[in-house]
PDB file of C-alpha atoms and ligand atoms in Angstrom:
ATOM      1  CA  MET A 155      47.673 132.817  84.212  1.00 39.00           C
ATOM      2  CA  ALA A 156      49.642 129.664  83.545  1.00 42.00           C
ATOM      3  CA  ILE A 157      46.528 128.013  82.220  1.00 43.00           C
ATOM      4  CA  PHE A 158      45.821 131.020  80.019  1.00 42.00           C
ATOM      5  CA  TYR A 159      49.320 130.970  78.519  1.00 40.00           C
ATOM      6  CA  SER A 160      49.483 127.295  77.934  1.00 46.00           C
ATOM      7  CA  SER A 161      46.181 127.232  76.125  1.00 46.00           C
ATOM      8  CA  PHE A 162      47.152 130.370  74.202  1.00 42.00           C
ATOM      9  CA  TYR A 163      50.410 128.834  73.027  1.00 43.00           C
ATOM     10  CA  SER A 164      48.905 125.517  72.222  1.00 51.00           C
ATOM     11  CA  ARG A 165      46.406 127.335  70.030  1.00 53.00           C
ATOM     12  CA  ILE A 166      49.135 129.290  68.276  1.00 50.00           C
ATOM     13  CA  GLY A 167      50.981 126.027  67.926  1.00 56.00           C
ATOM     14  CA  THR A 168      48.102 124.324  66.169  1.00 55.00           C
ATOM     15  CA  THR A 169      47.499 127.272  63.880  1.00 54.00           C
ATOM     16  CA  SER A 170      51.083 127.580  62.737  1.00 58.00           C
ATOM     17  CA  LEU A 171      51.383 123.858  62.284  1.00 51.00           C
ATOM     18  CA  LEU A 172      48.325 123.982  60.084  1.00 55.00           C
ATOM     19  CA  LEU A 173      49.810 126.887  58.132  1.00 55.00           C
ATOM     20  CA  ILE A 174      53.069 125.058  57.610  1.00 52.00           C
ATOM     21  CA  PHE A 175      51.221 121.940  56.588  1.00 52.00           C
ATOM     22  CA  THR A 176      49.042 123.861  54.120  1.00 54.00           C
ATOM     23  CA  PHE A 177      52.077 125.600  52.703  1.00 50.00           C
ATOM     24  CA  GLN A 178      53.957 122.342  52.198  1.00 52.00           C
ATOM     25  CA  LEU A 179      50.958 120.759  50.585  1.00 50.00           C
ATOM     26  CA  PHE A 180      50.697 123.739  48.294  1.00 51.00           C
ATOM     27  CA  MET A 181      54.388 123.558  47.341  1.00 48.00           C
ATOM     28  CA  LEU A 182      54.115 119.850  46.657  1.00 47.00           C
ATOM     29  CA  ILE A 183      51.286 120.226  44.223  1.00 44.00           C
ATOM     30  CA  TYR A 184      52.389 123.518  42.763  1.00 42.00           C
ATOM     31  CA  HIS A 185      54.873 122.075  40.315  1.00 40.00           C
ATOM     32  CA  VAL A 186      53.772 124.790  37.977  1.00 39.00           C
ATOM     33  CA  GLY A 187      52.509 123.645  34.705  1.00 36.00           C
ATOM     34  CA  ALA A 188      53.033 123.904  31.002  1.00 40.00           C
ATOM     35  CA  VAL A 189      56.425 122.455  31.792  1.00 50.00           C
ATOM     36  CA  ASN A 190      58.334 120.308  29.431  1.00 82.00           C
ATOM     37  CA  LEU A 191      57.023 116.773  28.953  1.00 93.00           C
ATOM     38  CA  ASN A 192      60.486 115.345  29.541  1.00 92.00           C
ATOM     39  CA  GLN A 193      60.635 116.964  32.941  1.00 93.00           C
ATOM     40  CA  ASN A 194      57.293 115.588  33.966  1.00 94.00           C
ATOM     41  CA  PHE A 195      57.063 112.113  32.506  1.00 96.00           C
ATOM     42  CA  ASP A 196      58.883 108.844  32.093  1.00 97.00           C
ATOM     43  CA  ILE A 197      57.946 106.569  29.250  1.00 97.00           C
ATOM     44  CA  THR A 198      57.738 103.376  31.230  1.00 98.00           C
ATOM     45  CA  TRP A 199      57.063 100.638  28.738  1.00 98.00           C
ATOM     46  CA  GLY A 200      56.547  99.807  25.076  1.00 98.00           C
ATOM     47  CA  GLY A 201      60.074  99.381  23.708  1.00 97.00           C
ATOM     48  CA  GLY A 202      60.232 102.710  21.881  1.00 97.00           C
ATOM     49  CA  ARG A 203      56.516 102.872  21.029  1.00 98.00           C
ATOM     50  CA  GLY A 204      56.111 105.848  23.366  1.00 98.00           C
ATOM     51  CA  LYS A 205      57.935 109.012  22.274  1.00 96.00           C
ATOM     52  CA  ILE A 206      58.295 112.650  23.105  1.00 95.00           C
ATOM     53  CA  THR A 207      58.773 114.828  20.036  1.00 93.00           C
ATOM     54  CA  GLY A 208      58.862 118.538  20.771  1.00 91.00           C
ATOM     55  CA  ASP A 209      55.783 119.387  22.760  1.00 93.00           C
ATOM     56  CA  VAL A 210      53.840 116.258  21.854  1.00 96.00           C
ATOM     57  CA  LEU A 211      54.017 112.840  23.462  1.00 97.00           C
ATOM     58  CA  THR A 212      52.735 109.908  21.429  1.00 98.00           C
ATOM     59  CA  LEU A 213      51.898 106.400  22.506  1.00 98.00           C
ATOM     60  CA  SER A 214      51.465 103.649  19.988  1.00 98.00           C
ATOM     61  CA  LEU A 215      50.210 100.124  19.848  1.00 98.00           C
ATOM     62  CA  ASP A 216      50.933  97.318  17.417  1.00 98.00           C
ATOM     63  CA  LYS A 217      50.438  93.574  17.496  1.00 97.00           C
ATOM     64  CA  ILE A 218      53.516  93.099  19.664  1.00 98.00           C
ATOM     65  CA  SER A 219      53.009  95.751  22.325  1.00 98.00           C
ATOM     66  CA  GLY A 220      51.279  98.852  23.528  1.00 98.00           C
ATOM     67  CA  SER A 221      53.058 101.602  25.472  1.00 98.00           C
ATOM     68  CA  GLY A 222      52.702 103.856  28.464  1.00 98.00           C
ATOM     69  CA  PHE A 223      54.060 106.709  30.490  1.00 98.00           C
ATOM     70  CA  GLN A 224      53.806 107.974  34.049  1.00 98.00           C
ATOM     71  CA  SER A 225      54.438 111.223  35.855  1.00 96.00           C
ATOM     72  CA  LYS A 226      57.655 111.618  37.787  1.00 95.00           C
ATOM     73  CA  ASN A 227      55.784 113.403  40.556  1.00 94.00           C
ATOM     74  CA  GLU A 228      53.052 112.238  42.843  1.00 95.00           C
ATOM     75  CA  TYR A 229      50.184 114.512  43.739  1.00 94.00           C
ATOM     76  CA  LEU A 230      47.894 114.932  46.677  1.00 93.00           C
ATOM     77  CA  PHE A 231      44.982 117.073  45.491  1.00 93.00           C
ATOM     78  CA  GLY A 232      45.177 119.598  42.719  1.00 93.00           C
ATOM     79  CA  ARG A 233      44.053 119.953  39.181  1.00 94.00           C
ATOM     80  CA  ILE A 234      45.616 117.919  36.379  1.00 95.00           C
ATOM     81  CA  ASP A 235      45.046 118.998  32.789  1.00 95.00           C
ATOM     82  CA  MET A 236      46.198 117.403  29.612  1.00 97.00           C
ATOM     83  CA  GLN A 237      45.169 117.544  26.002  1.00 98.00           C
ATOM     84  CA  LEU A 238      44.612 114.239  24.212  1.00 98.00           C
ATOM     85  CA  LYS A 239      43.954 113.341  20.620  1.00 98.00           C
ATOM     86  CA  LEU A 240      42.730 109.768  20.435  1.00 98.00           C
ATOM     87  CA  VAL A 241      43.497 106.999  17.934  1.00 98.00           C
ATOM     88  CA  PRO A 242      41.764 107.980  14.663  1.00 98.00           C
ATOM     89  CA  GLY A 243      40.008 105.746  12.131  1.00 97.00           C
ATOM     90  CA  ASN A 244      39.381 102.174  13.114  1.00 97.00           C
ATOM     91  CA  SER A 245      40.331 102.173  16.786  1.00 98.00           C
ATOM     92  CA  ALA A 246      38.112  99.204  17.707  1.00 97.00           C
ATOM     93  CA  GLY A 247      39.668  97.022  20.391  1.00 97.00           C
ATOM     94  CA  THR A 248      42.066  99.704  21.623  1.00 98.00           C
ATOM     95  CA  VAL A 249      41.901 101.375  25.009  1.00 98.00           C
ATOM     96  CA  THR A 250      43.609 104.628  25.903  1.00 98.00           C
ATOM     97  CA  ALA A 251      43.769 104.912  29.680  1.00 98.00           C
ATOM     98  CA  TYR A 252      44.556 108.187  31.421  1.00 97.00           C
ATOM     99  CA  TYR A 253      44.333 108.057  35.195  1.00 98.00           C
ATOM    100  CA  LEU A 254      45.654 108.965  38.606  1.00 98.00           C
ATOM    101  CA  SER A 255      46.622 106.097  40.865  1.00 98.00           C
ATOM    102  CA  SER A 256      48.431 105.343  44.089  1.00 97.00           C
ATOM    103  CA  GLN A 257      50.118 102.004  44.636  1.00 95.00           C
ATOM    104  CA  GLY A 258      49.438  98.794  46.480  1.00 93.00           C
ATOM    105  CA  PRO A 259      46.409  96.588  47.109  1.00 92.00           C
ATOM    106  CA  THR A 260      44.458  99.340  48.851  1.00 96.00           C
ATOM    107  CA  HIS A 261      45.203 101.916  46.203  1.00 97.00           C
ATOM    108  CA  ASP A 262      43.069 104.868  45.155  1.00 98.00           C
ATOM    109  CA  GLU A 263      42.438 105.606  41.508  1.00 98.00           C
ATOM    110  CA  ILE A 264      40.648 108.166  39.361  1.00 98.00           C
ATOM    111  CA  ASP A 265      40.164 106.862  35.815  1.00 97.00           C
ATOM    112  CA  PHE A 266      39.467 108.173  32.384  1.00 97.00           C
ATOM    113  CA  GLU A 267      39.494 105.376  29.793  1.00 98.00           C
ATOM    114  CA  PHE A 268      38.691 105.829  26.147  1.00 98.00           C
ATOM    115  CA  LEU A 269      37.309 102.754  24.426  1.00 97.00           C
ATOM    116  CA  GLY A 270      37.909 102.784  20.679  1.00 97.00           C
ATOM    117  CA  ASN A 271      35.442 101.869  17.975  1.00 97.00           C
ATOM    118  CA  SER A 272      35.092 101.072  14.289  1.00 97.00           C
ATOM    119  CA  THR A 273      35.563 103.978  11.879  1.00 97.00           C
ATOM    120  CA  GLY A 274      32.708 106.452  12.250  1.00 95.00           C
ATOM    121  CA  GLU A 275      31.316 104.842  15.407  1.00 97.00           C
ATOM    122  CA  PRO A 276      31.530 106.746  18.666  1.00 97.00           C
ATOM    123  CA  TYR A 277      34.228 106.356  21.294  1.00 98.00           C
ATOM    124  CA  THR A 278      33.098 105.562  24.824  1.00 98.00           C
ATOM    125  CA  LEU A 279      34.488 107.578  27.699  1.00 98.00           C
ATOM    126  CA  HIS A 280      34.612 105.195  30.640  1.00 98.00           C
ATOM    127  CA  THR A 281      35.200 106.578  34.158  1.00 98.00           C
ATOM    128  CA  ASN A 282      35.757 104.908  37.490  1.00 97.00           C
ATOM    129  CA  ILE A 283      36.870 105.756  41.020  1.00 97.00           C
ATOM    130  CA  TYR A 284      38.679 103.426  43.393  1.00 97.00           C
ATOM    131  CA  THR A 285      39.050 104.061  47.073  1.00 96.00           C
ATOM    132  CA  GLN A 286      41.210 101.797  49.160  1.00 95.00           C
ATOM    133  CA  GLY A 287      41.329  99.172  46.442  1.00 95.00           C
ATOM    134  CA  LYS A 288      37.607  99.110  45.707  1.00 93.00           C
ATOM    135  CA  GLY A 289      36.208 100.388  42.422  1.00 93.00           C
ATOM    136  CA  GLU A 290      32.955  99.300  40.779  1.00 92.00           C
ATOM    137  CA  ARG A 291      31.805 102.854  40.247  1.00 95.00           C
ATOM    138  CA  GLU A 292      31.685 102.981  36.486  1.00 97.00           C
ATOM    139  CA  GLN A 293      29.993 105.670  34.485  1.00 97.00           C
ATOM    140  CA  GLN A 294      30.256 105.958  30.728  1.00 98.00           C
ATOM    141  CA  PHE A 295      29.683 108.814  28.348  1.00 98.00           C
ATOM    142  CA  ARG A 296      29.735 109.709  24.698  1.00 98.00           C
ATOM    143  CA  MET A 297      31.643 112.783  23.708  1.00 98.00           C
ATOM    144  CA  TRP A 298      29.759 115.548  21.920  1.00 98.00           C
ATOM    145  CA  PHE A 299      32.629 115.933  19.424  1.00 98.00           C
ATOM    146  CA  ASP A 300      35.015 113.694  17.531  1.00 98.00           C
ATOM    147  CA  PRO A 301      37.870 113.123  20.005  1.00 98.00           C
ATOM    148  CA  THR A 302      40.182 111.885  17.243  1.00 98.00           C
ATOM    149  CA  SER A 303      40.219 114.919  14.958  1.00 97.00           C
ATOM    150  CA  ASN A 304      41.681 117.449  17.409  1.00 97.00           C
ATOM    151  CA  PHE A 305      43.209 117.803  20.843  1.00 98.00           C
ATOM    152  CA  HIS A 306      40.709 118.215  23.663  1.00 98.00           C
ATOM    153  CA  ASN A 307      41.256 118.989  27.327  1.00 98.00           C
ATOM    154  CA  TYR A 308      40.698 116.271  29.884  1.00 98.00           C
ATOM    155  CA  SER A 309      41.066 117.371  33.476  1.00 97.00           C
ATOM    156  CA  ILE A 310      40.802 115.890  36.916  1.00 97.00           C
ATOM    157  CA  LEU A 311      40.041 118.236  39.748  1.00 95.00           C
ATOM    158  CA  TRP A 312      40.739 116.588  43.066  1.00 95.00           C
ATOM    159  CA  THR A 313      40.185 118.298  46.385  1.00 94.00           C
ATOM    160  CA  PRO A 314      39.435 116.976  49.870  1.00 93.00           C
ATOM    161  CA  GLN A 315      35.754 117.687  49.155  1.00 93.00           C
ATOM    162  CA  THR A 316      35.206 116.476  45.640  1.00 94.00           C
ATOM    163  CA  ILE A 317      36.517 114.848  42.475  1.00 96.00           C
ATOM    164  CA  VAL A 318      35.416 116.331  39.169  1.00 96.00           C
ATOM    165  CA  PHE A 319      36.095 114.926  35.706  1.00 97.00           C
ATOM    166  CA  LEU A 320      36.142 117.717  33.123  1.00 97.00           C
ATOM    167  CA  VAL A 321      36.097 117.533  29.345  1.00 98.00           C
ATOM    168  CA  ASP A 322      36.890 120.898  27.723  1.00 97.00           C
ATOM    169  CA  GLU A 323      35.843 122.523  31.026  1.00 95.00           C
ATOM    170  CA  THR A 324      32.487 120.745  31.024  1.00 97.00           C
ATOM    171  CA  PRO A 325      32.144 118.573  34.123  1.00 97.00           C
ATOM    172  CA  VAL A 326      31.018 115.104  33.096  1.00 97.00           C
ATOM    173  CA  ARG A 327      31.158 113.550  36.528  1.00 97.00           C
ATOM    174  CA  GLU A 328      31.409 114.628  40.123  1.00 96.00           C
ATOM    175  CA  PHE A 329      32.163 112.335  43.042  1.00 96.00           C
ATOM    176  CA  LYS A 330      31.681 114.225  46.250  1.00 94.00           C
ATOM    177  CA  ASN A 331      33.268 113.418  49.544  1.00 95.00           C
ATOM    178  CA  MET A 332      30.488 111.416  51.198  1.00 95.00           C
ATOM    179  CA  GLU A 333      32.446 110.126  54.179  1.00 95.00           C
ATOM    180  CA  SER A 334      29.648 111.460  56.341  1.00 95.00           C
ATOM    181  CA  ILE A 335      27.431 108.657  55.001  1.00 94.00           C
ATOM    182  CA  GLY A 336      30.197 106.079  55.181  1.00 94.00           C
ATOM    183  CA  VAL A 337      31.567 106.212  51.633  1.00 95.00           C
ATOM    184  CA  PRO A 338      35.384 106.207  51.644  1.00 96.00           C
ATOM    185  CA  PHE A 339      36.979 109.089  49.764  1.00 97.00           C
ATOM    186  CA  PRO A 340      40.503 109.153  48.320  1.00 97.00           C
ATOM    187  CA  LYS A 341      42.406 111.709  50.330  1.00 95.00           C
ATOM    188  CA  HIS A 342      45.277 109.995  52.122  1.00 94.00           C
ATOM    189  CA  GLN A 343      47.361 108.541  49.314  1.00 95.00           C
ATOM    190  CA  ARG A 344      49.437 110.445  46.789  1.00 95.00           C
ATOM    191  CA  MET A 345      48.757 109.532  43.205  1.00 96.00           C
ATOM    192  CA  ARG A 346      50.773 109.531  40.027  1.00 96.00           C
ATOM    193  CA  LEU A 347      49.397 110.224  36.570  1.00 97.00           C
ATOM    194  CA  TYR A 348      49.563 107.227  34.243  1.00 98.00           C
ATOM    195  CA  SER A 349      48.608 106.734  30.658  1.00 98.00           C
ATOM    196  CA  SER A 350      48.728 103.755  28.367  1.00 98.00           C
ATOM    197  CA  LEU A 351      47.517 102.566  25.006  1.00 98.00           C
ATOM    198  CA  TRP A 352      46.814  98.863  24.852  1.00 98.00           C
ATOM    199  CA  ASN A 353      44.832  96.127  23.197  1.00 98.00           C
ATOM    200  CA  ALA A 354      41.654  95.132  25.010  1.00 96.00           C
ATOM    201  CA  ASP A 355      39.707  93.563  22.191  1.00 96.00           C
ATOM    202  CA  GLN A 356      38.391  90.859  24.486  1.00 95.00           C
ATOM    203  CA  TRP A 357      35.949  93.369  25.966  1.00 93.00           C
ATOM    204  CA  ALA A 358      36.445  96.949  24.815  1.00 93.00           C
ATOM    205  CA  THR A 359      34.352  97.357  21.697  1.00 93.00           C
ATOM    206  CA  GLN A 360      30.736  96.207  21.693  1.00 94.00           C
ATOM    207  CA  GLY A 361      31.577  93.971  24.595  1.00 93.00           C
ATOM    208  CA  GLY A 362      34.388  92.226  22.684  1.00 95.00           C
ATOM    209  CA  LEU A 363      32.483  91.486  19.455  1.00 95.00           C
ATOM    210  CA  VAL A 364      34.628  93.840  17.376  1.00 95.00           C
ATOM    211  CA  LYS A 365      38.296  92.881  17.374  1.00 97.00           C
ATOM    212  CA  THR A 366      41.364  95.000  16.727  1.00 97.00           C
ATOM    213  CA  ASP A 367      42.178  95.200  13.014  1.00 97.00           C
ATOM    214  CA  TRP A 368      45.959  94.779  13.058  1.00 98.00           C
ATOM    215  CA  THR A 369      46.240  95.764   9.390  1.00 97.00           C
ATOM    216  CA  GLN A 370      45.587  99.318  10.675  1.00 96.00           C
ATOM    217  CA  ALA A 371      48.492  99.232  13.177  1.00 98.00           C
ATOM    218  CA  PRO A 372      50.323 101.089  14.540  1.00 98.00           C
ATOM    219  CA  PHE A 373      47.577 102.889  16.462  1.00 98.00           C
ATOM    220  CA  THR A 374      48.655 106.213  17.905  1.00 98.00           C
ATOM    221  CA  ALA A 375      47.294 108.564  20.577  1.00 98.00           C
ATOM    222  CA  SER A 376      48.841 112.011  21.211  1.00 98.00           C
ATOM    223  CA  TYR A 377      49.234 114.143  24.329  1.00 98.00           C
ATOM    224  CA  ARG A 378      50.315 117.687  25.003  1.00 96.00           C
ATOM    225  CA  ASN A 379      50.035 120.679  27.359  1.00 95.00           C
ATOM    226  CA  PHE A 380      50.284 118.877  30.673  1.00 95.00           C
ATOM    227  CA  ASN A 381      49.502 121.178  33.538  1.00 93.00           C
ATOM    228  CA  VAL A 382      49.167 120.740  37.299  1.00 92.00           C
ATOM    229  CA  LYS A 383      47.985 123.290  39.760  1.00 87.00           C
ATOM    230  CA  GLY A 384      46.765 123.453  43.272  1.00 78.00           C
ATOM    231  CA  GLY A 385      43.108 124.302  43.182  1.00 57.00           C
ATOM    232  CA  PHE A 386      40.661 124.049  45.977  1.00 59.00           C
ATOM    233  CA  LEU A 387      37.197 124.316  44.664  1.00 59.00           C
ATOM    234  CA  SER A 388      34.841 122.832  47.186  1.00 56.00           C
ATOM    235  CA  GLN A 389      31.796 122.553  44.985  1.00 64.00           C
ATOM    236  CA  LEU A 390      30.652 123.226  41.471  1.00 72.00           C
ATOM    237  CA  ASP A 391      29.125 126.625  40.810  1.00 81.00           C
ATOM    238  CA  SER A 392      25.656 126.704  39.329  1.00 84.00           C
ATOM    239  CA  THR A 393      26.797 127.065  35.704  1.00 87.00           C
ATOM    240  CA  ARG A 394      29.004 124.025  36.044  1.00 88.00           C
ATOM    241  CA  ASN A 395      26.220 122.173  37.777  1.00 90.00           C
ATOM    242  CA  GLN A 396      23.923 122.924  34.854  1.00 93.00           C
ATOM    243  CA  LYS A 397      26.539 121.616  32.454  1.00 94.00           C
ATOM    244  CA  LEU A 398      26.996 118.484  34.541  1.00 95.00           C
ATOM    245  CA  ASN A 399      23.255 117.887  34.419  1.00 94.00           C
ATOM    246  CA  TRP A 400      23.278 118.435  30.669  1.00 95.00           C
ATOM    247  CA  VAL A 401      25.986 115.792  30.251  1.00 96.00           C
ATOM    248  CA  ARG A 402      24.204 113.349  32.549  1.00 96.00           C
ATOM    249  CA  LYS A 403      20.955 113.819  30.673  1.00 95.00           C
ATOM    250  CA  ASN A 404      22.262 113.763  27.113  1.00 97.00           C
ATOM    251  CA  HIS A 405      25.597 111.989  27.063  1.00 97.00           C
ATOM    252  CA  MET A 406      25.687 109.452  29.860  1.00 97.00           C
ATOM    253  CA  ILE A 407      25.270 105.929  28.506  1.00 97.00           C
ATOM    254  CA  TYR A 408      25.956 103.887  31.632  1.00 97.00           C
ATOM    255  CA  ASN A 409      25.671 104.528  35.343  1.00 96.00           C
ATOM    256  CA  TYR A 410      26.403 101.866  37.937  1.00 96.00           C
ATOM    257  CA  CYS A 411      23.895 103.622  40.175  1.00 95.00           C
ATOM    258  CA  THR A 412      21.027 102.577  37.894  1.00 95.00           C
ATOM    259  CA  ASP A 413      22.277  99.086  37.049  1.00 96.00           C
ATOM    260  CA  THR A 414      19.796  96.929  38.916  1.00 95.00           C
ATOM    261  CA  LYS A 415      21.167  93.729  37.360  1.00 96.00           C
ATOM    262  CA  ARG A 416      24.463  94.386  39.020  1.00 95.00           C
ATOM    263  CA  PHE A 417      23.064  95.563  42.319  1.00 94.00           C
ATOM    264  CA  PRO A 418      19.859  93.541  42.774  1.00 94.00           C
ATOM    265  CA  HIS A 419      19.947  94.034  46.539  1.00 94.00           C
ATOM    266  CA  GLY A 420      20.347  97.796  46.563  1.00 93.00           C
ATOM    267  CA  PHE A 421      22.814 100.347  45.325  1.00 94.00           C
ATOM    268  CA  PRO A 422      25.951 101.576  47.071  1.00 94.00           C
ATOM    269  CA  PRO A 423      25.148 104.388  49.516  1.00 93.00           C
ATOM    270  CA  GLU A 424      26.607 107.188  47.381  1.00 94.00           C
ATOM    271  CA  CYS A 425      23.945 106.491  44.757  1.00 94.00           C
ATOM    272  CA  ALA A 426      21.380 108.114  47.028  1.00 90.00           C
ATOM    273  CA  ILE A 427      23.133 111.474  46.745  1.00 84.00           C
ATOM    274  CA  THR A 428      21.857 113.184  43.610  1.00 70.00           C
ATOM    275  CA  GLY A 429      24.480 113.657  40.956  1.00 69.00           C
ATOM    276  CA  SER A 430      27.228 111.957  42.914  1.00 67.00           C
ATOM    277  CA  GLY A 431      26.890 108.331  42.093  1.00 63.00           C
TER     278      GLY A 431
HETATM  279  C1  LIG B 695      42.007 123.530  26.079  1.00 79.37           C
HETATM  280  O1  LIG B 695      42.616 124.373  27.029  1.00 79.37           O
HETATM  281  C2  LIG B 695      43.458 125.356  26.457  1.00 79.37           C
HETATM  282  C3  LIG B 695      44.188 126.057  27.594  1.00 79.37           C
HETATM  283  O2  LIG B 695      43.287 126.439  28.594  1.00 79.37           O
HETATM  284  C4  LIG B 695      42.606 126.292  25.601  1.00 79.37           C
HETATM  285  O3  LIG B 695      43.435 127.268  25.007  1.00 79.37           O
HETATM  286  C5  LIG B 695      41.938 125.461  24.497  1.00 79.37           C
HETATM  287  O4  LIG B 695      41.064 126.280  23.757  1.00 79.37           O
HETATM  288  C6  LIG B 695      41.132 124.312  25.122  1.00 79.37           C
HETATM  289  N1  LIG B 695      40.676 123.433  24.054  1.00 79.37           N
HETATM  290  C7  LIG B 695      39.399 123.111  23.892  1.00 79.37           C
HETATM  291  C8  LIG B 695      39.106 122.216  22.729  1.00 79.37           C
HETATM  292  O5  LIG B 695      38.507 123.515  24.632  1.00 79.37           O
HETATM  293  C1  LIG B 696      30.779 101.435  19.249  1.00 79.37           C
HETATM  294  O1  LIG B 696      29.739 101.644  18.342  1.00 79.37           O
HETATM  295  C2  LIG B 696      28.581 100.890  18.599  1.00 79.37           C
HETATM  296  C3  LIG B 696      27.594 101.162  17.476  1.00 79.37           C
HETATM  297  O2  LIG B 696      27.338 102.537  17.359  1.00 79.37           O
HETATM  298  C4  LIG B 696      28.027 101.258  19.984  1.00 79.37           C
HETATM  299  O3  LIG B 696      26.922 100.442  20.292  1.00 79.37           O
HETATM  300  C5  LIG B 696      29.107 101.063  21.028  1.00 79.37           C
HETATM  301  O4  LIG B 696      28.639 101.511  22.303  1.00 79.37           O
HETATM  302  C6  LIG B 696      30.324 101.885  20.646  1.00 79.37           C
HETATM  303  N1  LIG B 696      31.382 101.847  21.611  1.00 79.37           N
HETATM  304  C7  LIG B 696      31.999 100.763  22.068  1.00 79.37           C
HETATM  305  C8  LIG B 696      33.137 100.975  22.982  1.00 79.37           C
HETATM  306  O5  LIG B 696      31.668  99.623  21.769  1.00 79.37           O
END
């Protein structure tokens, strides 16, 4: 009897602890969205070059400085959505970064970076994932629209099972939890959302050949409709998977998992999992 009760109560104990934990996690990430930019973000640098005007936040860059903002909250899993309109015209040399990151030398990071280009030439969407301070998982894409003429939705879906980068609901990249084959997955550190607009003309456009044209400054990128929700999708449904394959086939321009120059002695283990690397 005693044994029965103690194991019964310890089971109840574990279950309710789990429930409480799940609930707290849910409350932490459920800072329901479409909330005022001022409530969600701090402009952290740029000496007045970052501004919130009504429902739009703008970052700008000139010869003296770029600018940036960060979320007041930290998140552990969830779905982050924001609409961005990138620097129009001659944006060569500029980089607009939009990413989740924790802090410290063993930080985790989920990156969207938009590399500008000369007028009429395509932007590059650069993505990367860091776990415990280690990145080197770059994939790059071209957008199938002009990202400077209108706002488009860029989302990060982050669950314990997977990370999905979405552009207007189309998944462009999925990084599954592959801990079972020894690939670390970001799931222990809370992350903040950061964004910045800065000059990277040493490398950003055509590998650094095309420099920033300062006569075009200030360069401005705009943001609106920030939204965070808890969302626990464990895998992509088949429609999304088809879209992901479409992007990989038609719009991916770089994949570290096929870069033999960089990995002459074999690719990282996640590259063996189709669609994940
Ligand atoms: C972005 O998301 C919003 C809200 O879900 C939607 O109304 C809008 O049509 C989307 N924009 C694009 C370009 O898909
Ligand atoms: C800029 O345009 C050139 C020419 O179309 C292209 O090769 C390059 O990948 C584009 N993007 C960047 C970031 O250089």
